[in-house]
CSV table of C-alpha atoms and ligand atoms in Angstrom, one decimal:
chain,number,residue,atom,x,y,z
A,1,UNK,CA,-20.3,-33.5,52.5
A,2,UNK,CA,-21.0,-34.7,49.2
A,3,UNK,CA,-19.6,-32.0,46.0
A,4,UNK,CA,-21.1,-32.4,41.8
A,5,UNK,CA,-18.7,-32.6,39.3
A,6,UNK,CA,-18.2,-33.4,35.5
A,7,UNK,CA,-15.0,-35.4,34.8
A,8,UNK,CA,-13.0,-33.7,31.6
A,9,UNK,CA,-10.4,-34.4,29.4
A,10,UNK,CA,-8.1,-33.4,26.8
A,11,UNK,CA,-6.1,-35.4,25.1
A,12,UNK,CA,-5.7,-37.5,27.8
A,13,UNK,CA,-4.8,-34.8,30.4
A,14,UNK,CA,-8.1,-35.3,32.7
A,15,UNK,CA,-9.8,-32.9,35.2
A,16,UNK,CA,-12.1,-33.2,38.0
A,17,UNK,CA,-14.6,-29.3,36.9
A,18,UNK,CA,-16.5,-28.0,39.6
A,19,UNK,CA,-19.1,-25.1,39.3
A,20,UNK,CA,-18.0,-22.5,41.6
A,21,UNK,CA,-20.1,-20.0,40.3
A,22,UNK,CA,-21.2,-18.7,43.7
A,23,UNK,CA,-18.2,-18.0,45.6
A,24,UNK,CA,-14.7,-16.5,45.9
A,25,UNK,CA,-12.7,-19.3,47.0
A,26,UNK,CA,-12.7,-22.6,45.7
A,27,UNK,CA,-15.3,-25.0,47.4
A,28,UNK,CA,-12.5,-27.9,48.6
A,29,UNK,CA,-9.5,-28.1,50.1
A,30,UNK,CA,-6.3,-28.8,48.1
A,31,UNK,CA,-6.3,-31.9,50.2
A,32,UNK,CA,-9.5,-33.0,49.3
A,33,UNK,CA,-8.9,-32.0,45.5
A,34,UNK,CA,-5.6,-34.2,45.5
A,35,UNK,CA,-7.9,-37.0,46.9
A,36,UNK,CA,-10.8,-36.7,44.4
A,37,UNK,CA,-7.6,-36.8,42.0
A,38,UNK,CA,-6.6,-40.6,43.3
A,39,UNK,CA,-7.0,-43.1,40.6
A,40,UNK,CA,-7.9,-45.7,42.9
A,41,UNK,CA,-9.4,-44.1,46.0
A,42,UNK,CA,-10.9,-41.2,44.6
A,43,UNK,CA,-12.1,-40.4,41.3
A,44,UNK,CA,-9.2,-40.0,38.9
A,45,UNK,CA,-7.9,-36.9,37.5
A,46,UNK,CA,-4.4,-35.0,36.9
A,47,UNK,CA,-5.8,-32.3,38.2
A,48,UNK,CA,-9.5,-30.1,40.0
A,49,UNK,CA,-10.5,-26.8,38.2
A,50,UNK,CA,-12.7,-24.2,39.4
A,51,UNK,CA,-14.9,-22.3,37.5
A,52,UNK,CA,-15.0,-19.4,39.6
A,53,UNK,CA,-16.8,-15.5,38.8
A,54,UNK,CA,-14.6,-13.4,36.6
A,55,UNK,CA,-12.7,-10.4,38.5
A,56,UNK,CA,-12.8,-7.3,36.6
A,57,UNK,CA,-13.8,-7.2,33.2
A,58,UNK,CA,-13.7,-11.0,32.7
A,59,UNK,CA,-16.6,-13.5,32.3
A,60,UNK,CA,-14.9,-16.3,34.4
A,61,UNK,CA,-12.1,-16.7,36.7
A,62,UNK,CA,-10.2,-20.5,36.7
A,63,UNK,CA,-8.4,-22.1,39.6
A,64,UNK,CA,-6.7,-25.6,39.6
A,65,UNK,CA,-4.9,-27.5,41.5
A,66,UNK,CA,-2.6,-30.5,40.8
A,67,UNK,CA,-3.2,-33.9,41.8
A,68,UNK,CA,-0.7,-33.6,44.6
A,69,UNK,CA,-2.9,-30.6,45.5
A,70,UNK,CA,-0.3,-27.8,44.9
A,71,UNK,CA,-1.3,-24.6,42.9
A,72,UNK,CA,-0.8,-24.2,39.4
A,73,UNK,CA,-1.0,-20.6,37.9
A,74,UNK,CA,-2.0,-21.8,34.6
A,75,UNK,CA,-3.3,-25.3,32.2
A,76,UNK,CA,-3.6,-25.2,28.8
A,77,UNK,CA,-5.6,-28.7,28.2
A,78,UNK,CA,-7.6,-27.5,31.6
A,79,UNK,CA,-9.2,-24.2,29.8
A,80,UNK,CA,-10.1,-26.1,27.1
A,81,UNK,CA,-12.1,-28.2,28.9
A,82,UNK,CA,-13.0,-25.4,31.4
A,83,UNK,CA,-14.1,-23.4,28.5
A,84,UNK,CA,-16.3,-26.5,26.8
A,85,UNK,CA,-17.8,-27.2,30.6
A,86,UNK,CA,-18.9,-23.4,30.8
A,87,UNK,CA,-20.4,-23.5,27.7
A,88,UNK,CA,-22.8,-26.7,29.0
A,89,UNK,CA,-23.4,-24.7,32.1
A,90,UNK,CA,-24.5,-21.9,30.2
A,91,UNK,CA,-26.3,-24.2,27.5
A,92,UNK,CA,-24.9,-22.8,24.8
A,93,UNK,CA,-23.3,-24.2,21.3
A,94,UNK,CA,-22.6,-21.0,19.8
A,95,UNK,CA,-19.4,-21.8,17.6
A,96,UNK,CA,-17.1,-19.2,17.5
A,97,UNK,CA,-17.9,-18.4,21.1
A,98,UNK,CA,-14.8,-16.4,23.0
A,99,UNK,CA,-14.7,-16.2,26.8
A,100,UNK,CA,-11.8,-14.1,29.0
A,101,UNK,CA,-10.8,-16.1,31.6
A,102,UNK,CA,-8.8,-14.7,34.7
A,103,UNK,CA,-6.0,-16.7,35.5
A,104,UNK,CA,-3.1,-16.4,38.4
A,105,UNK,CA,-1.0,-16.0,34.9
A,106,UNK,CA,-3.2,-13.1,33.4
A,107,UNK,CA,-6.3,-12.6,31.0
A,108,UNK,CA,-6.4,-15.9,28.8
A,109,UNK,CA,-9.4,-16.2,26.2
A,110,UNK,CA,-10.4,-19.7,24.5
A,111,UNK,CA,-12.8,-19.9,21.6
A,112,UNK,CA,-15.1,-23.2,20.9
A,113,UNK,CA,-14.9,-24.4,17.4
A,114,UNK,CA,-16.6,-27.1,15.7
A,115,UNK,CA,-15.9,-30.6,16.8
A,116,UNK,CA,-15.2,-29.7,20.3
A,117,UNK,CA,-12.0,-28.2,19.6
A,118,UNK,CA,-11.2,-25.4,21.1
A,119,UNK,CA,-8.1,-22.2,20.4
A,120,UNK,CA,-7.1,-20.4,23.3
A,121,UNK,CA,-5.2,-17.7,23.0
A,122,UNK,CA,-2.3,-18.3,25.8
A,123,UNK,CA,-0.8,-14.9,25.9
A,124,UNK,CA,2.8,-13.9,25.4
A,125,UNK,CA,5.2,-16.5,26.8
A,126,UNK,CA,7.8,-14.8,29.6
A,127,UNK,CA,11.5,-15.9,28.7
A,128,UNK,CA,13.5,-14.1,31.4
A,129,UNK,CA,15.3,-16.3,34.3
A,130,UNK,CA,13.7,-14.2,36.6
A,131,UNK,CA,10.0,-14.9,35.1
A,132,UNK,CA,10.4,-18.6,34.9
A,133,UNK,CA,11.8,-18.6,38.1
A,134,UNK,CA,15.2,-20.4,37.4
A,135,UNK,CA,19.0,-19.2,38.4
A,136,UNK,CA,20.3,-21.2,35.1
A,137,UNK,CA,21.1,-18.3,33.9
A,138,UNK,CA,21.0,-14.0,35.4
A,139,UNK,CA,17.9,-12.8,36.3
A,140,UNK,CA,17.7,-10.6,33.4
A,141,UNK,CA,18.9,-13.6,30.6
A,142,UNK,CA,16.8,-15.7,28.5
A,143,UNK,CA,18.4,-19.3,29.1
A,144,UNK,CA,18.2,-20.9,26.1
A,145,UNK,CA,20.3,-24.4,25.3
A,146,UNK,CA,22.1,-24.1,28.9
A,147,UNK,CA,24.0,-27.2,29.9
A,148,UNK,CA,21.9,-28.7,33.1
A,149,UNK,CA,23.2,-31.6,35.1
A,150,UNK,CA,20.7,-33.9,36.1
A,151,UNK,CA,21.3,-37.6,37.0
A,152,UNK,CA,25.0,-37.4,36.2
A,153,UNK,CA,24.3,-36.5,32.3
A,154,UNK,CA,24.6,-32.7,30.9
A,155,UNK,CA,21.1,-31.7,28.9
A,156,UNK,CA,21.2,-28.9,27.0
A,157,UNK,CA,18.2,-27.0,28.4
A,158,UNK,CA,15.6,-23.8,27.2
A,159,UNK,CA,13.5,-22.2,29.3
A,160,UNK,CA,9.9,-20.6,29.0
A,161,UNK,CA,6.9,-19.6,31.4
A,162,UNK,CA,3.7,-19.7,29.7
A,163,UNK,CA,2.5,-18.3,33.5
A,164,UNK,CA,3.6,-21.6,34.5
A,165,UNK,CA,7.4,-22.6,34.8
A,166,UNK,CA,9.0,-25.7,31.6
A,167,UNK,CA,12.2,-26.6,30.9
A,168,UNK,CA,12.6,-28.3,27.8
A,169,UNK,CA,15.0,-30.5,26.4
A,170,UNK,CA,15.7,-31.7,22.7
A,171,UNK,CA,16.3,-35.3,22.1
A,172,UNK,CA,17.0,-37.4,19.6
A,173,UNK,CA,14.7,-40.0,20.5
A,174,UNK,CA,11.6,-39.4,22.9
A,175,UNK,CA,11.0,-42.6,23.7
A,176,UNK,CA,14.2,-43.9,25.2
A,177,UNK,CA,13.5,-41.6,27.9
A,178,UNK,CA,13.7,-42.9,31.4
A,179,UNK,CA,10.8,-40.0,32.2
A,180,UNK,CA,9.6,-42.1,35.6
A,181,UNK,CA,12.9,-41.5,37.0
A,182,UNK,CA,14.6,-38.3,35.7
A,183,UNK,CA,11.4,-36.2,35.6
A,184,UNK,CA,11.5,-35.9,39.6
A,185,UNK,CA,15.2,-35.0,39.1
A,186,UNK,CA,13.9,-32.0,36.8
A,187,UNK,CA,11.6,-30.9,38.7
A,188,UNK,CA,12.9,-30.3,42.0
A,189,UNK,CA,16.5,-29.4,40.9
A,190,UNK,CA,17.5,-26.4,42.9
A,191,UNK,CA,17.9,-24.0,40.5
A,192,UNK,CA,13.6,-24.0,39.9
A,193,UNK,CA,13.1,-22.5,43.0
A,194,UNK,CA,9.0,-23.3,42.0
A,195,UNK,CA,9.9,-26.3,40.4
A,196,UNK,CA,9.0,-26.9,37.0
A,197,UNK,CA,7.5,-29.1,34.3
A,198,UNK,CA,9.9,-30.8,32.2
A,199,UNK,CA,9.6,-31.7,28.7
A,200,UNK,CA,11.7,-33.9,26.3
A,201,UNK,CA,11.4,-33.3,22.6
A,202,UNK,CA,12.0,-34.9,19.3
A,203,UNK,CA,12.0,-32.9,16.1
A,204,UNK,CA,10.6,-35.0,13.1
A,205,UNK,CA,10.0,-32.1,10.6
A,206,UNK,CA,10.4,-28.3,11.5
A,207,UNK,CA,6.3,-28.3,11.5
A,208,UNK,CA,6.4,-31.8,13.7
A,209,UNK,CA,7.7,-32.3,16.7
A,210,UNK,CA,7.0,-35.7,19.3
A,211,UNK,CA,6.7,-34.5,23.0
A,212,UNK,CA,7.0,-36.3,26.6
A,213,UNK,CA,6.2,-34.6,29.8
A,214,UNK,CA,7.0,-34.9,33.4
A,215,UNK,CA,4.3,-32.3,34.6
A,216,UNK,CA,5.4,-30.0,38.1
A,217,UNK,CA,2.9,-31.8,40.6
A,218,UNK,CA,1.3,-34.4,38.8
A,219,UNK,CA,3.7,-36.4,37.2
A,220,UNK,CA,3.6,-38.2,33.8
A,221,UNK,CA,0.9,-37.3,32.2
A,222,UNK,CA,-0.9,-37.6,28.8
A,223,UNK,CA,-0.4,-33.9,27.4
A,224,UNK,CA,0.4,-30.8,28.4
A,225,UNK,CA,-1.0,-27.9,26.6
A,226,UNK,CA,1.5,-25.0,28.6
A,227,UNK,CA,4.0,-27.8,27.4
A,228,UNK,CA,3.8,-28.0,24.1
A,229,UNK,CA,3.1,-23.8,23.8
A,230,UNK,CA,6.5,-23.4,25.9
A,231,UNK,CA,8.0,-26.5,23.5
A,232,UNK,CA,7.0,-24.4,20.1
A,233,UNK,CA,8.3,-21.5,21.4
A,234,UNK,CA,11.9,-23.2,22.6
A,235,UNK,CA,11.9,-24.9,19.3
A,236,UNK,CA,11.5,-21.2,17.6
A,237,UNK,CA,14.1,-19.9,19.7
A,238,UNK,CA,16.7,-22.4,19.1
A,239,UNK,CA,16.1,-22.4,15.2
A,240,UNK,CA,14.7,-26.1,15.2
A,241,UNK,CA,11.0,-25.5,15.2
A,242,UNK,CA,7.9,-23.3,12.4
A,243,UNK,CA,6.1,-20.9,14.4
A,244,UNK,CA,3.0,-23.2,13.0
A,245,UNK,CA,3.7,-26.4,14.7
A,246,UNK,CA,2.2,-29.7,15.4
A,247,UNK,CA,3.1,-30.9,18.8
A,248,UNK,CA,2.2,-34.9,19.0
A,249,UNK,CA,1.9,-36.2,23.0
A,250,UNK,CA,0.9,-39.6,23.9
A,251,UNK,CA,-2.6,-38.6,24.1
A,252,UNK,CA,-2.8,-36.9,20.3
A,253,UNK,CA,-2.0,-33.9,18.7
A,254,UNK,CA,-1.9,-30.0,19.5
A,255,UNK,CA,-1.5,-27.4,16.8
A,256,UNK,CA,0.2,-24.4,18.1
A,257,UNK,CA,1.0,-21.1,16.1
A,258,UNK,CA,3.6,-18.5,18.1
A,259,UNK,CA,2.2,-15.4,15.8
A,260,UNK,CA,5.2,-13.2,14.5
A,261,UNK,CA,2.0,-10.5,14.7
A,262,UNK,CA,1.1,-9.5,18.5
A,263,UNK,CA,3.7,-12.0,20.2
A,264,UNK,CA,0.9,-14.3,21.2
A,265,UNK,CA,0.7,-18.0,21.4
A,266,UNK,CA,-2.5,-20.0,20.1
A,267,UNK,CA,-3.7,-23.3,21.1
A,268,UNK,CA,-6.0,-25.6,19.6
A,269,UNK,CA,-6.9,-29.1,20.6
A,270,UNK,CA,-10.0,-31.0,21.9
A,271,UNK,CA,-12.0,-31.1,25.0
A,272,UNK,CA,-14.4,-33.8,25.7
A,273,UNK,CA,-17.0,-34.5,28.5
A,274,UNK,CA,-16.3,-38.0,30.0
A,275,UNK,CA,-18.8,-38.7,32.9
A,276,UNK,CA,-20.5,-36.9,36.1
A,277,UNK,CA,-21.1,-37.6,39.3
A,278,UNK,CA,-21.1,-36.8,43.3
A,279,UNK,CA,-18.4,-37.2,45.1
A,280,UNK,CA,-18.3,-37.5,49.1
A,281,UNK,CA,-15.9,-36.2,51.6
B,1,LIG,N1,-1.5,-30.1,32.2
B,1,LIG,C1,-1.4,-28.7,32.1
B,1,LIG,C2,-0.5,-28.0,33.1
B,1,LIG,C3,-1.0,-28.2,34.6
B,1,LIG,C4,-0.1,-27.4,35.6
B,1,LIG,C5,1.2,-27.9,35.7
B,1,LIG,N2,1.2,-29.3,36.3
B,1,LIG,C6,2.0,-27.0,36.7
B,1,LIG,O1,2.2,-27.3,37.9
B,1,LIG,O2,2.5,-26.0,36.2
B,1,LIG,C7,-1.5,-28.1,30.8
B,1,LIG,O3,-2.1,-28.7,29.9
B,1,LIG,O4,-0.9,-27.0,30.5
């Protein structure tokens, strides 16, 4: 069987998009989709998004799995680049153009803007053990700069869901860490009974932060758009971070804004169009 697609990426954080306009379920396996993801046998990508028909009032509905085929509920570089492939398969370059997107974490809604950024409003992060799942702390606690041990060192840990699970950890220097091997450590430690993405985070300026991520079923990748929401938001929380915030990742820049308004986080950060092609399984 042979199945189009158009390669993605955002900042670095690439995506296999597949036009599933016509049915309810997405059109491969997670097996196949972690396959198509294989940088040498396959085609390449972090991850496989669907663009699927919207379920009640919304336009489109977005499913993605991880390059080791598991099931994400959300991807904040992957609706930036689902929104910008939508917009080519509806042929339109209307800037300002906002669609609702149904997600397994709720109503999300990105808008293109010029030079093919795009702001997506990510909703309102979840900061209660229960809702990130993790038994750091109760059920009904935030757990914010909790002492962790992971590979016989204590981190002083924050947790936020942006619909997907992050733990994040302050650092004084990013780059001295050993990501490769403490990022599995992260993610599968028992108490993240989903697992969860793990980022490490160095605080230039109050407006500036550097980020590295270990993603939950894809491993080190270039950015992570739920990442550096969840990051903002931890760095609010713990009195280090603006709610206006630069988050720079090895594969560029994100500008997020936590609004003090309705609660909401916003996104905005590029999508490109890399290459399409056919691929047979
Ligand atoms: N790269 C994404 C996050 C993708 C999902 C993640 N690996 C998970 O399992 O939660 C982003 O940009 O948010």
């Amino acid at each position: 069987m042979k199945i189009a697609f158009t390669k993605y990426q955002g900042l670095g954080n690439d995506f296999i998009l597949i036009d599933n306009r016509h049915g309810d379920e997405p059109l491969v396996t997670p097996e196949v989709a972690a396959r198509m993801c294989d940088r040498h046998f396959g085609i390449g990508a972090d991850g496989v998004i669907f663009a699927l028909p919207g379920k009640g009032d919304t336009d489109y509905t977005m499913r993605i799995f991880n390059s080791d085929g598991s099931e994400p509920e959300m991807c904040g570089n992957g609706i930036r680049c689902l929104a910008r492939f939508i917009a080519e398969l509806e042929d339109t370059r209307e800037i300002g153009k906002t669609y609702q997107i149904h997600t397994l974490a709720g109503i999300m809604s990105p808008r293109l803007d010029k030079d093919e950024q795009v702001t997506v409003d990510m909703g309102v992060p979840r900061l209660l053990a229960s809702e990130i799942p993790t038994t750091l702390a109760n059920a009904d606690e935030k757990a914010i700069d909790l002492p962790l041990d992971v590979s016989g060192k204590t981190w002083y840990s924050t947790c936020v869901s942006m619909g997907n699970p992050h733990c994040i950890t302050f650092v004084e220097d990013v780059a001295a860490i050993p990501l490769e091997s403490i990022g599995p450590e992260f993610e599968n430690h028992p108490v993240f009974p989903a697992r969860t993405n793990t980022e490490f985070i160095e605080v230039v300026r109050p407006d500036y932060i550097k980020m590295r991520v270990w993603e939950r079923g894809a491993g080190i990748t270039l950015a992570c758009g739920t990442g550096a929401c969840a990051s903002v938001v931890a760095g609010v929380l713990t009195g280090r971070c603006d709610r206006s915030c630069t988050v720079e990742l090895p594969g560029g820049p994100l500008q997020i804004h936590w609004s003090p308004d309705d609660g909401h986080v916003y996104m905005t950060g590029p999508a490109k169009e890399v290459f399409f092609g056919s691929y047979q399984f």
